[in-house]
mmCIF file of C-alpha atoms and ligand atoms in Angstrom:
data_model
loop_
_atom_site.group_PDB
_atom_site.id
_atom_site.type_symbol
_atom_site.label_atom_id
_atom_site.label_comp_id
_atom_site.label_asym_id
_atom_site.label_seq_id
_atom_site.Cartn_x
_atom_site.Cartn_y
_atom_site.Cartn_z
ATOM 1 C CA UNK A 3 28.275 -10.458 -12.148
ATOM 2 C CA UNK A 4 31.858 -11.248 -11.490
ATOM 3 C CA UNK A 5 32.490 -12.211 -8.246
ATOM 4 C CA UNK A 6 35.477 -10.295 -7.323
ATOM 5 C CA UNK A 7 34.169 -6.851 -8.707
ATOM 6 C CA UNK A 8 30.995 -7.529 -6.538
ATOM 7 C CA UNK A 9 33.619 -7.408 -3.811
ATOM 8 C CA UNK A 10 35.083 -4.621 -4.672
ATOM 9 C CA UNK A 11 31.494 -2.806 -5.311
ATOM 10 C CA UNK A 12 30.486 -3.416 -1.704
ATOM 11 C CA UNK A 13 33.857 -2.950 -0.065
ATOM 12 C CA UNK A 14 33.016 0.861 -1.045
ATOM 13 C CA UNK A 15 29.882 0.957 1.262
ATOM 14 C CA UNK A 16 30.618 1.531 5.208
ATOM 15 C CA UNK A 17 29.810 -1.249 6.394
ATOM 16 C CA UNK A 18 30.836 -2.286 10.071
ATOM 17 C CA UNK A 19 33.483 -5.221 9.201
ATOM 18 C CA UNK A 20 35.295 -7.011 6.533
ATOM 19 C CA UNK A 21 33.201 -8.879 4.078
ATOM 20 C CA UNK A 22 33.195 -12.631 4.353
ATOM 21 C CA UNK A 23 30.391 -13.730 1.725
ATOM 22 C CA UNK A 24 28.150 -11.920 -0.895
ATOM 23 C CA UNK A 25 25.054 -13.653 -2.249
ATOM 24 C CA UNK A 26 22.112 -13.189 -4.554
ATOM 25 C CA UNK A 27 18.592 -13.003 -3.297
ATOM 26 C CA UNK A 28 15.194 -13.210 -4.490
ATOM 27 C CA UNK A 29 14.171 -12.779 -8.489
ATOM 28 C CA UNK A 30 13.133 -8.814 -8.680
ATOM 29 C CA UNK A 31 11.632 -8.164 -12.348
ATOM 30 C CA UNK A 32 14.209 -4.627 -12.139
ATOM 31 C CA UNK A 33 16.930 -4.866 -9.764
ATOM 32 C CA UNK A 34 19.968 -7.017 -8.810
ATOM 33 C CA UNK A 35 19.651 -7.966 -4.857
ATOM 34 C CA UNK A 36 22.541 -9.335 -3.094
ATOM 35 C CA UNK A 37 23.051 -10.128 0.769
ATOM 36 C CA UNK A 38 26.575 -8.971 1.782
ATOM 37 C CA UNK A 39 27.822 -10.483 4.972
ATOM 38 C CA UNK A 40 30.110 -9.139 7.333
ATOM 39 C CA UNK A 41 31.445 -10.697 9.916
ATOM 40 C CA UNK A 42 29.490 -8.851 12.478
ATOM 41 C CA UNK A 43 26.210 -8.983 10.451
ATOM 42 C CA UNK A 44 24.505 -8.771 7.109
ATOM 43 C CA UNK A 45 23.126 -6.244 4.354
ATOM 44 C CA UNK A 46 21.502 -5.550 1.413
ATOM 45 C CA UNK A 47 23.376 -4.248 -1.642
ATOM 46 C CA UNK A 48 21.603 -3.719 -4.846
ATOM 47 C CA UNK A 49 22.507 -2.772 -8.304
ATOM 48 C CA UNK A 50 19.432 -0.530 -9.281
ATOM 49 C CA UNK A 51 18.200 -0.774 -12.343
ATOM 50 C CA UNK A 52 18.934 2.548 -14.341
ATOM 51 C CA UNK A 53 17.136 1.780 -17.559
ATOM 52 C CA UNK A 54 13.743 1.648 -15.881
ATOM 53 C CA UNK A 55 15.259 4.645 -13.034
ATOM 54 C CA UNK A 56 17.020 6.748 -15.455
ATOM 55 C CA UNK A 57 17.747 9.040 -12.747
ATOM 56 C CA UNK A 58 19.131 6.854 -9.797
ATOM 57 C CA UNK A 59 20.575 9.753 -7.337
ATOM 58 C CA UNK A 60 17.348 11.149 -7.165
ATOM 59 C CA UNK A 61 15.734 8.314 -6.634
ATOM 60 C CA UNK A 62 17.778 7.563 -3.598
ATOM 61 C CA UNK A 63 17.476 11.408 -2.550
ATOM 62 C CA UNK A 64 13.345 10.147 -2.384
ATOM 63 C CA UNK A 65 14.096 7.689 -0.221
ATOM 64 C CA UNK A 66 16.374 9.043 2.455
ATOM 65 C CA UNK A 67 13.961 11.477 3.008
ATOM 66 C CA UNK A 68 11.000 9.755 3.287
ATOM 67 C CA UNK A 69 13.163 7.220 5.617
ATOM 68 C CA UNK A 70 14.063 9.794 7.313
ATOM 69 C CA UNK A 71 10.669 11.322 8.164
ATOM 70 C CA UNK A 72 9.345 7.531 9.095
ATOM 71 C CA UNK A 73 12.334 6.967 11.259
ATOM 72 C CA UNK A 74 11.075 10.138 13.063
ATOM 73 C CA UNK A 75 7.791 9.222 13.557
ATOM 74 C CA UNK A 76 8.457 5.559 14.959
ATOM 75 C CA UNK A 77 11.172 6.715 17.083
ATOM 76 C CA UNK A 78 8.546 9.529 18.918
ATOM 77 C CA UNK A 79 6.406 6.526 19.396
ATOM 78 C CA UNK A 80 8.897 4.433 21.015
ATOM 79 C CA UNK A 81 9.634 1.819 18.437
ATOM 80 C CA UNK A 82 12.947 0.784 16.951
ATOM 81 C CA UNK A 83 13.542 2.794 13.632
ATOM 82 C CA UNK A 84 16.563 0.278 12.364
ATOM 83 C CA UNK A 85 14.045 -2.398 12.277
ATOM 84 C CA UNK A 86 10.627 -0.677 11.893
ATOM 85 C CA UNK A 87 11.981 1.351 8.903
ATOM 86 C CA UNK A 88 14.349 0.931 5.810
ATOM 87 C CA UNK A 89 18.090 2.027 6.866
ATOM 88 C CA UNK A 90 20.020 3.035 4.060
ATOM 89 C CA UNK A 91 23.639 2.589 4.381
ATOM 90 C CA UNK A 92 25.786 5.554 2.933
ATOM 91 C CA UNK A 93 29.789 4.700 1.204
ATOM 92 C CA UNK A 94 32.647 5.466 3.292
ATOM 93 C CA UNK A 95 32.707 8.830 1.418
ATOM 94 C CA UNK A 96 29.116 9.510 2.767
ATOM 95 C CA UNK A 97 27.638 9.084 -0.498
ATOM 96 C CA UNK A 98 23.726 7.545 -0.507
ATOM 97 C CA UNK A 99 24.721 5.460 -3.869
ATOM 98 C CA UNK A 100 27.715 4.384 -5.445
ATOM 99 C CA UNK A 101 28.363 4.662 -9.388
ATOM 100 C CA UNK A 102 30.594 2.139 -11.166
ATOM 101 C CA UNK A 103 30.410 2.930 -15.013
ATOM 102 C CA UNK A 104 26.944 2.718 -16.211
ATOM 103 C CA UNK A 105 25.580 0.869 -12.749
ATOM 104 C CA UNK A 106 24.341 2.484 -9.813
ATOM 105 C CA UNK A 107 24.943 0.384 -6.232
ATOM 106 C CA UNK A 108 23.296 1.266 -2.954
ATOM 107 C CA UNK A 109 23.218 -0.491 0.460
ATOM 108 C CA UNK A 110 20.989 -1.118 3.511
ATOM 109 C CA UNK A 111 20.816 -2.791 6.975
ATOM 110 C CA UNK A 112 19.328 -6.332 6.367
ATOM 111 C CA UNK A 113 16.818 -6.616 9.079
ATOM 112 C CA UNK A 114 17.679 -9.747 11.133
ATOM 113 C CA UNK A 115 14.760 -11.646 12.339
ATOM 114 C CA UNK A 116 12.779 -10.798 9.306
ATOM 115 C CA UNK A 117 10.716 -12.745 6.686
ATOM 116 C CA UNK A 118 8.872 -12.182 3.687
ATOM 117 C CA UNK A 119 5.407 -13.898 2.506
ATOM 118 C CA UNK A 120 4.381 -14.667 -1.178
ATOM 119 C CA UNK A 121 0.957 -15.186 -0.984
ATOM 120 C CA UNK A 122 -1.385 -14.221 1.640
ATOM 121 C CA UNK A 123 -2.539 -17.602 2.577
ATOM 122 C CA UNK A 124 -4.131 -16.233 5.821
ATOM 123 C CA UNK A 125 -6.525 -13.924 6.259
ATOM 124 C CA UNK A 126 -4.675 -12.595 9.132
ATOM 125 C CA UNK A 127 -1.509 -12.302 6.820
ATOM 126 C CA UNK A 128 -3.948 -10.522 4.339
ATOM 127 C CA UNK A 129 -4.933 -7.869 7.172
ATOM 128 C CA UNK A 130 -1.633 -7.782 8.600
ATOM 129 C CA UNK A 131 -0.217 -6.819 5.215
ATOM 130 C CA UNK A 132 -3.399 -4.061 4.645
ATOM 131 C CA UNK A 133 -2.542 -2.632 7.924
ATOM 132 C CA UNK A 134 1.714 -2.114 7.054
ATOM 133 C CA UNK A 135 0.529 -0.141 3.887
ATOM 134 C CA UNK A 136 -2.252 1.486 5.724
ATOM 135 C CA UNK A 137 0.413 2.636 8.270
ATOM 136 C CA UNK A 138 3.161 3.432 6.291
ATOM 137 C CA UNK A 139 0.591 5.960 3.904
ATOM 138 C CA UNK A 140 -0.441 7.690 7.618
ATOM 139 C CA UNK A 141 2.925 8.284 8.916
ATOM 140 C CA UNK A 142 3.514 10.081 5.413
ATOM 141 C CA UNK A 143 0.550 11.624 5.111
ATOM 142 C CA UNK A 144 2.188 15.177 6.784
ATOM 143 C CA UNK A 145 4.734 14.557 4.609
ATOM 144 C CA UNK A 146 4.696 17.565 2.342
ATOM 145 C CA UNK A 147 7.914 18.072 0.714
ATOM 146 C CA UNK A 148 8.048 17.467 -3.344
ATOM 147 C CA UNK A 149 9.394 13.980 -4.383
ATOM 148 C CA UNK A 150 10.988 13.334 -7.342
ATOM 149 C CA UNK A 151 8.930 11.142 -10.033
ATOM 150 C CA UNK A 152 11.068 8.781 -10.472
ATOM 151 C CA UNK A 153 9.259 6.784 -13.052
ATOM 152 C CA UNK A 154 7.808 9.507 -15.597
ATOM 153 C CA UNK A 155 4.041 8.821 -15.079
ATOM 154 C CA UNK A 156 4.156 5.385 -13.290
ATOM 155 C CA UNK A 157 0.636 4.642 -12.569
ATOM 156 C CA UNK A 158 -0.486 7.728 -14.639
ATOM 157 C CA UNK A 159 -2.909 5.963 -17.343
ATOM 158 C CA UNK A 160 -2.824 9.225 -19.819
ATOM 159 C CA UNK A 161 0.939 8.089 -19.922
ATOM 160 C CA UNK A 162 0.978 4.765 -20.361
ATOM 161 C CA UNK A 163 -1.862 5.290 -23.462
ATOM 162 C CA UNK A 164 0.360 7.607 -25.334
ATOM 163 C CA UNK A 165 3.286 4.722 -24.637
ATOM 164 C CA UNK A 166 1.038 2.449 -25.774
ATOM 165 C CA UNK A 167 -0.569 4.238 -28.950
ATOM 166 C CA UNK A 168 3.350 4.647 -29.838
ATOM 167 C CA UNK A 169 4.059 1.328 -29.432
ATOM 168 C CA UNK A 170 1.219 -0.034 -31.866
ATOM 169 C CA UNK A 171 2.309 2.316 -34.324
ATOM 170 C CA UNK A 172 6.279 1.064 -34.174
ATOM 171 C CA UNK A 173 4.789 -2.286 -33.926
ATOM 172 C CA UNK A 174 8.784 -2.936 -33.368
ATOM 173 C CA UNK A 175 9.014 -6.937 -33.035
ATOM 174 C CA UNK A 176 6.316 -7.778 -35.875
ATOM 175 C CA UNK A 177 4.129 -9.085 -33.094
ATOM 176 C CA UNK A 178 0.914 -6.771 -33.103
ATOM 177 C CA UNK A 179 -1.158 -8.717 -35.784
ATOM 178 C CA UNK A 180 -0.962 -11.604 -33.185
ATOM 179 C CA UNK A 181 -2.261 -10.203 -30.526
ATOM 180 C CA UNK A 182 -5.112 -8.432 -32.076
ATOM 181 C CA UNK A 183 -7.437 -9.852 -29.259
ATOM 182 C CA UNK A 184 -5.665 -8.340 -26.665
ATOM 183 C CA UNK A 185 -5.254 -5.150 -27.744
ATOM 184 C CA UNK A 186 -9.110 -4.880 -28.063
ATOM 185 C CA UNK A 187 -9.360 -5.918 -24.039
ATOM 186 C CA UNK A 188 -7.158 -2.330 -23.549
ATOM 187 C CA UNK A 189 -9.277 -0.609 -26.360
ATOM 188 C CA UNK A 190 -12.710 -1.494 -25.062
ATOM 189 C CA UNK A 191 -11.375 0.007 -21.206
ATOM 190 C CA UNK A 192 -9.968 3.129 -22.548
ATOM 191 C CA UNK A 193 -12.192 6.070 -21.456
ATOM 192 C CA UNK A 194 -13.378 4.631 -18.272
ATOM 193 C CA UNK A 195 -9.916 4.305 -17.332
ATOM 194 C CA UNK A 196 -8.862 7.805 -18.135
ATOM 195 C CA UNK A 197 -12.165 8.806 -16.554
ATOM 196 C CA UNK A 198 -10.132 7.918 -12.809
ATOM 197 C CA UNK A 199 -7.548 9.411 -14.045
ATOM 198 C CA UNK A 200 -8.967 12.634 -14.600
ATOM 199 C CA UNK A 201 -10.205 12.720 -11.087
ATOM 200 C CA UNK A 202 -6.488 12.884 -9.718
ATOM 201 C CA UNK A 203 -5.494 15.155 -12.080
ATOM 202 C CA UNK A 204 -8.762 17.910 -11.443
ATOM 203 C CA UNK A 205 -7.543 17.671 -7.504
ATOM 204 C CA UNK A 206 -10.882 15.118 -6.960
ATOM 205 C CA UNK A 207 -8.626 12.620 -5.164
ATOM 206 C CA UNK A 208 -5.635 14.190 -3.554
ATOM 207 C CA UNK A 209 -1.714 13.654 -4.148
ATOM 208 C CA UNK A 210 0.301 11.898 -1.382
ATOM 209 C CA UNK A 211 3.676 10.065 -0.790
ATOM 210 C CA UNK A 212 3.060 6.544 -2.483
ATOM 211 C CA UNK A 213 4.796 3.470 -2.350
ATOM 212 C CA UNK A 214 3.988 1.990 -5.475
ATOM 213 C CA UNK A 215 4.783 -1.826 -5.809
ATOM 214 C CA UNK A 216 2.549 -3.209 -2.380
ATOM 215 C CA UNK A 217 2.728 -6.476 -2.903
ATOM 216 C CA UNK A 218 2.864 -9.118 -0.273
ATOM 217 C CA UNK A 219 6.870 -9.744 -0.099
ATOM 218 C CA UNK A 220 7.805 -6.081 -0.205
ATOM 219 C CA UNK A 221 6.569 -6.283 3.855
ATOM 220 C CA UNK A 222 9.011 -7.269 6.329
ATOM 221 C CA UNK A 223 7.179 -9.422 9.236
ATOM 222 C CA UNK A 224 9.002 -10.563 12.205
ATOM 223 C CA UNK A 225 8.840 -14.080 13.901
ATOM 224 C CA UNK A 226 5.306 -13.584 14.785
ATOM 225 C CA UNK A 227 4.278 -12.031 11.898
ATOM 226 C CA UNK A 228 3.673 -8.954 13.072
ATOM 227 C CA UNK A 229 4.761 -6.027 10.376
ATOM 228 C CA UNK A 230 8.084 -4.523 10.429
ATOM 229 C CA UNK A 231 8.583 -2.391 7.808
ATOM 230 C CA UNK A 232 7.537 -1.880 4.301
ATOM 231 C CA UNK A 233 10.782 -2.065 1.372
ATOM 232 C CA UNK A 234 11.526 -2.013 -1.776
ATOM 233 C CA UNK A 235 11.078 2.153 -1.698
ATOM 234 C CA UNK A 236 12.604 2.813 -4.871
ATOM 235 C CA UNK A 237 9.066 3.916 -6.920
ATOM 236 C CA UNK A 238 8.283 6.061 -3.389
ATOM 237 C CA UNK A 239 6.772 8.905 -5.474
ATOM 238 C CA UNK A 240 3.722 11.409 -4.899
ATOM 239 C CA UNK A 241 0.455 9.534 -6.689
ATOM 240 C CA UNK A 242 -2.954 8.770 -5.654
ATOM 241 C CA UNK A 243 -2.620 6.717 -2.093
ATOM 242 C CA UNK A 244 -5.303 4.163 -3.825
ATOM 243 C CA UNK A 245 -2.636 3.460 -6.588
ATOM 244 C CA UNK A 246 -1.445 1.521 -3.491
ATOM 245 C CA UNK A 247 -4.397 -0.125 -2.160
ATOM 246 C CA UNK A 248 -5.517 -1.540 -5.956
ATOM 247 C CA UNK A 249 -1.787 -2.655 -6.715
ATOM 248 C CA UNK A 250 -1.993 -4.798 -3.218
ATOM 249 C CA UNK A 251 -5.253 -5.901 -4.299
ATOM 250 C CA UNK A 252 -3.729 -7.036 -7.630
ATOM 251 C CA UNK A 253 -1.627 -9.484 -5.731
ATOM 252 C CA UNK A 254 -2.885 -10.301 -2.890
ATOM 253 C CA UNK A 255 -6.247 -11.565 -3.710
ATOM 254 C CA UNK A 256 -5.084 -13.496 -7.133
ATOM 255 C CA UNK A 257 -5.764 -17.362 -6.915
ATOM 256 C CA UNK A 258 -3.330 -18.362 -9.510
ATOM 257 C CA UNK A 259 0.018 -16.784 -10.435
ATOM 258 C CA UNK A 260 1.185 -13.598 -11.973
ATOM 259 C CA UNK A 261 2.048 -15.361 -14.857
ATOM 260 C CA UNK A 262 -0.522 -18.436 -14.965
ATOM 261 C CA UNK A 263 -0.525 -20.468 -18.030
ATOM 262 C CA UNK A 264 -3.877 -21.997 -16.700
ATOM 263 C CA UNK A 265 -6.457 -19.118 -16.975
ATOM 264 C CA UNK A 266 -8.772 -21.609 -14.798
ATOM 265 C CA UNK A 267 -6.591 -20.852 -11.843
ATOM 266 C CA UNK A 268 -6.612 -17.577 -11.893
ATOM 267 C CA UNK A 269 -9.436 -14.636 -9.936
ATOM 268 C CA UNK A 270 -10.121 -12.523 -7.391
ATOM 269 C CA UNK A 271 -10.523 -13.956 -4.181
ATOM 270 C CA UNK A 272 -13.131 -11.752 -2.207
ATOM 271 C CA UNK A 273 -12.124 -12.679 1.161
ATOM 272 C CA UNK A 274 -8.878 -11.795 1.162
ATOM 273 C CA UNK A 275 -9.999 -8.622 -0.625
ATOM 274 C CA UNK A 276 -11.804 -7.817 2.659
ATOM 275 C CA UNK A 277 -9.322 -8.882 4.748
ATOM 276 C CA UNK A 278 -6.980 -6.401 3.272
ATOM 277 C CA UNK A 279 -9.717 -3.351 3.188
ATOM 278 C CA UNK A 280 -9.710 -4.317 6.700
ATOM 279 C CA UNK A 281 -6.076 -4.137 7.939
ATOM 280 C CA UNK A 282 -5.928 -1.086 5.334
ATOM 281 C CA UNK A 283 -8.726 0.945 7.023
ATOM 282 C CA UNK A 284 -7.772 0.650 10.409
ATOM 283 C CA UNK A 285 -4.475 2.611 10.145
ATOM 284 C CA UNK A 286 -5.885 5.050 7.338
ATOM 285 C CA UNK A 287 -9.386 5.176 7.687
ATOM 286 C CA UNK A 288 -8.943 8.734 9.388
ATOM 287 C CA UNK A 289 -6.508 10.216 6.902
ATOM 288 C CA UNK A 290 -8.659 9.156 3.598
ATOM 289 C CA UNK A 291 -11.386 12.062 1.767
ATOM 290 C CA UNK A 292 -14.757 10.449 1.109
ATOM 291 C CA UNK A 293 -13.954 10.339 -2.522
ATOM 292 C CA UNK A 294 -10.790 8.529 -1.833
ATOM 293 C CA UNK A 295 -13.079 6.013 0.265
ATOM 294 C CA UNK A 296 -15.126 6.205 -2.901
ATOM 295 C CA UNK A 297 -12.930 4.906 -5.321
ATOM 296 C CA UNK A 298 -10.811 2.540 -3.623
ATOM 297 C CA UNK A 299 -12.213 -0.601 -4.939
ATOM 298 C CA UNK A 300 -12.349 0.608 -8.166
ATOM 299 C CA UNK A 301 -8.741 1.765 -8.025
ATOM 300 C CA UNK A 302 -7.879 -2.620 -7.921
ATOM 301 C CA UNK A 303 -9.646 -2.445 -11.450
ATOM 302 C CA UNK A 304 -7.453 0.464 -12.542
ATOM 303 C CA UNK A 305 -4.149 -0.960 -11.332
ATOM 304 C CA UNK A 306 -4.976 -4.390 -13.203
ATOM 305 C CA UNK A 307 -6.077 -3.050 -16.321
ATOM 306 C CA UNK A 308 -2.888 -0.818 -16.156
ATOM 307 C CA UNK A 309 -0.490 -4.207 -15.203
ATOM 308 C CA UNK A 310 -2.072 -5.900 -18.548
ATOM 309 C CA UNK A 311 -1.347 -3.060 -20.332
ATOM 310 C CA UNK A 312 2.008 -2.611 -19.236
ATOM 311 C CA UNK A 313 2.753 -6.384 -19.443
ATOM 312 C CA UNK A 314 0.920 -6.551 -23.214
ATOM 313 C CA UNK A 315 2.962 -3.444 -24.480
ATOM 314 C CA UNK A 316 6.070 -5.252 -23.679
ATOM 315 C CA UNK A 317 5.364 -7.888 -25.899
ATOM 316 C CA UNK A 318 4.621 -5.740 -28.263
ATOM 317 C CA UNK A 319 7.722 -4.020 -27.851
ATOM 318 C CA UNK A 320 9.905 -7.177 -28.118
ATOM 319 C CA UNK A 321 10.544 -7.294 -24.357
ATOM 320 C CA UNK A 322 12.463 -4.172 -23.540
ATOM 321 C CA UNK A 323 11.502 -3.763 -19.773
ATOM 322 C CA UNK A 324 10.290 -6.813 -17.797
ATOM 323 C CA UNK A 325 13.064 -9.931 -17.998
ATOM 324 C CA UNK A 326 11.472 -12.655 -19.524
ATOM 325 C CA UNK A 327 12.338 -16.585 -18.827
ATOM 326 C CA UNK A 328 10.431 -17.485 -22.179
ATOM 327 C CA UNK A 329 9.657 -15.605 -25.381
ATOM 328 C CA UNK A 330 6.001 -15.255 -24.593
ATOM 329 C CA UNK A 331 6.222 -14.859 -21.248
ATOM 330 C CA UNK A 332 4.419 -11.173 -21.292
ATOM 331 C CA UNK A 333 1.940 -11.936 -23.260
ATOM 332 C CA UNK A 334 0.874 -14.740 -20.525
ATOM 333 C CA UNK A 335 1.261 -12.386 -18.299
ATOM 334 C CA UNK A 336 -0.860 -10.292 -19.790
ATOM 335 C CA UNK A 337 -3.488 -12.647 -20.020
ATOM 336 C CA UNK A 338 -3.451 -14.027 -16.895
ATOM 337 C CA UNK A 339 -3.852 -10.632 -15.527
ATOM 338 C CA UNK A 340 -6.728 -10.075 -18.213
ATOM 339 C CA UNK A 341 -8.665 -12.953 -16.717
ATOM 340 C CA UNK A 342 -7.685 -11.212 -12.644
ATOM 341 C CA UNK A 343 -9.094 -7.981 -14.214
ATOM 342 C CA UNK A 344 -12.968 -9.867 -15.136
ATOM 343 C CA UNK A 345 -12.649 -11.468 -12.354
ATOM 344 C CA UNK A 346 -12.591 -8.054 -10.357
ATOM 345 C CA UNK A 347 -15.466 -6.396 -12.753
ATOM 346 C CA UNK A 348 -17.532 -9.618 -11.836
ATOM 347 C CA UNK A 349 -16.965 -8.753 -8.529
ATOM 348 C CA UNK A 350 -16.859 -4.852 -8.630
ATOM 349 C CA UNK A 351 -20.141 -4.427 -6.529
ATOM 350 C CA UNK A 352 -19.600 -6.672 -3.889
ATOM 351 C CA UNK A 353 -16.191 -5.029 -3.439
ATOM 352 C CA UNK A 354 -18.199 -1.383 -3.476
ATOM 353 C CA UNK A 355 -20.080 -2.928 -0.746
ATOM 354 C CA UNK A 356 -17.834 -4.282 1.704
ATOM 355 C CA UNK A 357 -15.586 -1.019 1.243
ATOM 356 C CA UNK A 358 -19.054 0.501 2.489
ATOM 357 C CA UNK A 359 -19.323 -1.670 5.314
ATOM 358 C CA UNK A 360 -16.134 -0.590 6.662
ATOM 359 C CA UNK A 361 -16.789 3.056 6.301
HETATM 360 C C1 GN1 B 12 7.856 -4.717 -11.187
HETATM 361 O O1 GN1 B 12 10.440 -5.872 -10.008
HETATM 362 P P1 GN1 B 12 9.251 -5.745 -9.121
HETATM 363 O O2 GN1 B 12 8.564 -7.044 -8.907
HETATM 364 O O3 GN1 B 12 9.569 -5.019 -7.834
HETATM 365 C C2 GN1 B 12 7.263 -3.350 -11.524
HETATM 366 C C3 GN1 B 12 5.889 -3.222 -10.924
HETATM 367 C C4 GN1 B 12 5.020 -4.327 -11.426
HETATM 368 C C5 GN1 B 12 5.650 -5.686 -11.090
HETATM 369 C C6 GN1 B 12 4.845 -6.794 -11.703
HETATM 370 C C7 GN1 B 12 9.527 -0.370 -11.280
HETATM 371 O O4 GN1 B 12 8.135 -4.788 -9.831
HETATM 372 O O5 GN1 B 12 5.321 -1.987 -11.312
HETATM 373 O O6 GN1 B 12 3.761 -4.231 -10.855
HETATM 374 O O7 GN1 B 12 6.981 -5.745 -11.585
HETATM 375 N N1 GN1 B 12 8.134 -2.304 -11.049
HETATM 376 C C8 GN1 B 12 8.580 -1.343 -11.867
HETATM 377 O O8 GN1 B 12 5.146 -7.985 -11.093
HETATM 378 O O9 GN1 B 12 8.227 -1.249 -13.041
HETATM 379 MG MG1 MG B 13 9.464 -3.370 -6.977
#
């Protein structure tokens, strides 16, 4: 992006003094993350991504409301809702996003003080990271109003099949026969996956305000690694709360990368696993259904088996959604979150069992 139209982008937003500097940060899959600087002190601006959120103003509308009820809640228990919660910086006109063409812009307070973790090297970081979801999921849970679903069935596995039958069929890059493996590993999963599915849509497991992308670096810590606040709150939609438990316990627990190239590197590691169960228990252990507590580990399965999908279609598709650094960079992905997914079924009953122990 041009430098001096990025200027003139965040020069819309009210922010508290002229601009001095604009930078990128971080490597998002979706969005385009810049730190503005002022000089009296810093923010966010992002371009949001409005291929994968076709409908950007109501995405925002999601989050200024659900901001606005957390900012509620930690301000009637004393805490500091400009650092405890995401603030989302309106334009001078008052506006919650800005659109420039065919891009969408929107702002926020970056929190001073804060810093983000990769990998949960700790098991304290692992708990500490259970425990900022946990929370964040009880302060919303008397949050009732409808949400917008801003991703047309996100974690909805019904969805993603009928994407993905659709996608075998175009077969639109040629690249299907070569991954005929592959596709079986989605195949051989299908029922038992829609089988969860079915419980959220007969009511079994109730619908609540979810976050959606829990991974490690979407928490804010502060200097002592205690949690700020949870971002990244542009997939806040109303799911199945364990959506958010199995998509932390996708990342959090995985020895190896995202993308590994060396399969060897890659499983679940069941310590962190409990750690997380943990941290995520003690703030919601009071707000979950026993079928909720029932399926929570198994919801880790679902949320892998749905990322190798996901990751596996793209490939197939030629590479439409996730940005790719090398041609076959999906389809790595894909398998490296193939071999996280045995790793998990290896595992499933010892994960059953700690869940248990925490009841
Ligand atoms: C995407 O861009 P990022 O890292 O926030 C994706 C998640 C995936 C993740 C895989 C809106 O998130 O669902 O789990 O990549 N977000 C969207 O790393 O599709
Ligand atoms: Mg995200």
């Amino acid at each position: 992006m041009n430098t001096s139209h990025l200027h003139a982008i965040a020069e819309v937003f009210d922010f508290d003094a002229p601009i001095v500097g604009i930078e990128t940060l971080g490597a998002g899959f979706i969005n385009d993350t810049y730190v503005v600087t002022t000089e009296l002190s810093r923010y966010i601006l992002q371009r949001k991504n409005h291929l994968v959120f076709p409908d950007v103003p109501a995405m925002m509308d999601n989050i200024w409301r659900v901001t606005a009820h957390l900012k509620a809640k930690v301000r009637a228990a004393g805490g500091d809702p400009e650092r405890e919660v995401l603030t989302v910086v309106p334009t001078r006109s008052g506006a919650i996003y800005h659109r420039d063409g065919d891009n969408y812009w929107a702002a926020s307070l970056y929190i001073e003080g804060s810093v983000t973790h990769n990998k949960a090297d700790t098991p304290r970081l692992a708990y500490m990271g259970g425990k900022g979801i946990g929370r964040f999921q009880a302060m919303l849970a008397d949050f009732t109003e409808p949400l917008t679903e801003v991703i047309k069935g996100f974690h909805n596995i019904r969805w993603r099949f009928e994407q993905w039958d659709r996608s075998l069929q175009e077969d639109r890059a040629g690249r299907k026969a070569s991954v005929s493996e592959e596709i079986a590993w989605i195949e051989r999963r299908r029922s038992k996956m829609l089988a969860f599915w079915e419980l959220v849509e007969r009511g079994i497991l109730p619908m609540r305000v979810t976050h959606n992308d829990t991974k490690l670096s979407n928490i804010l810590f502060d200097e002592r690694d205690e949690v700020l606040c949870v971002i990244d709150l542009d997939t806040v939609m109303t799911s199945t709360a364990l959506n958010d438990f199995g998509d932390a316990i996708r990342s959090y627990t995985n020895t190896g990368a995202e993308d590994d190239t060396d399969l060897s590197r890659v499983s679940m590691d069941i310590d962190v696993f409990r750690h997380y169960a943990e941290g995520y228990l003690s703030e919601r252990g009071s707000t979950m259904t026993a079928n909720e507590r029932e399926w929570l580990a198994f919801s880790a399965l679902y949320i892998t088996f749905e990322q190798v999908l996901r990751f596996l279609m793209d490939y197939i598709d030629g590479d439409s959604y996730y940005k790719t650094v090398y041609p076959t960079h999906n389809l790595v992905r894909a398998r490296a979150q193939h071999r996280l997914l045995e790793s998990m079924e290896q595992q499933y009953d010892t994960m059953c069992e700690i869940i248990r122990g925490l009841s």
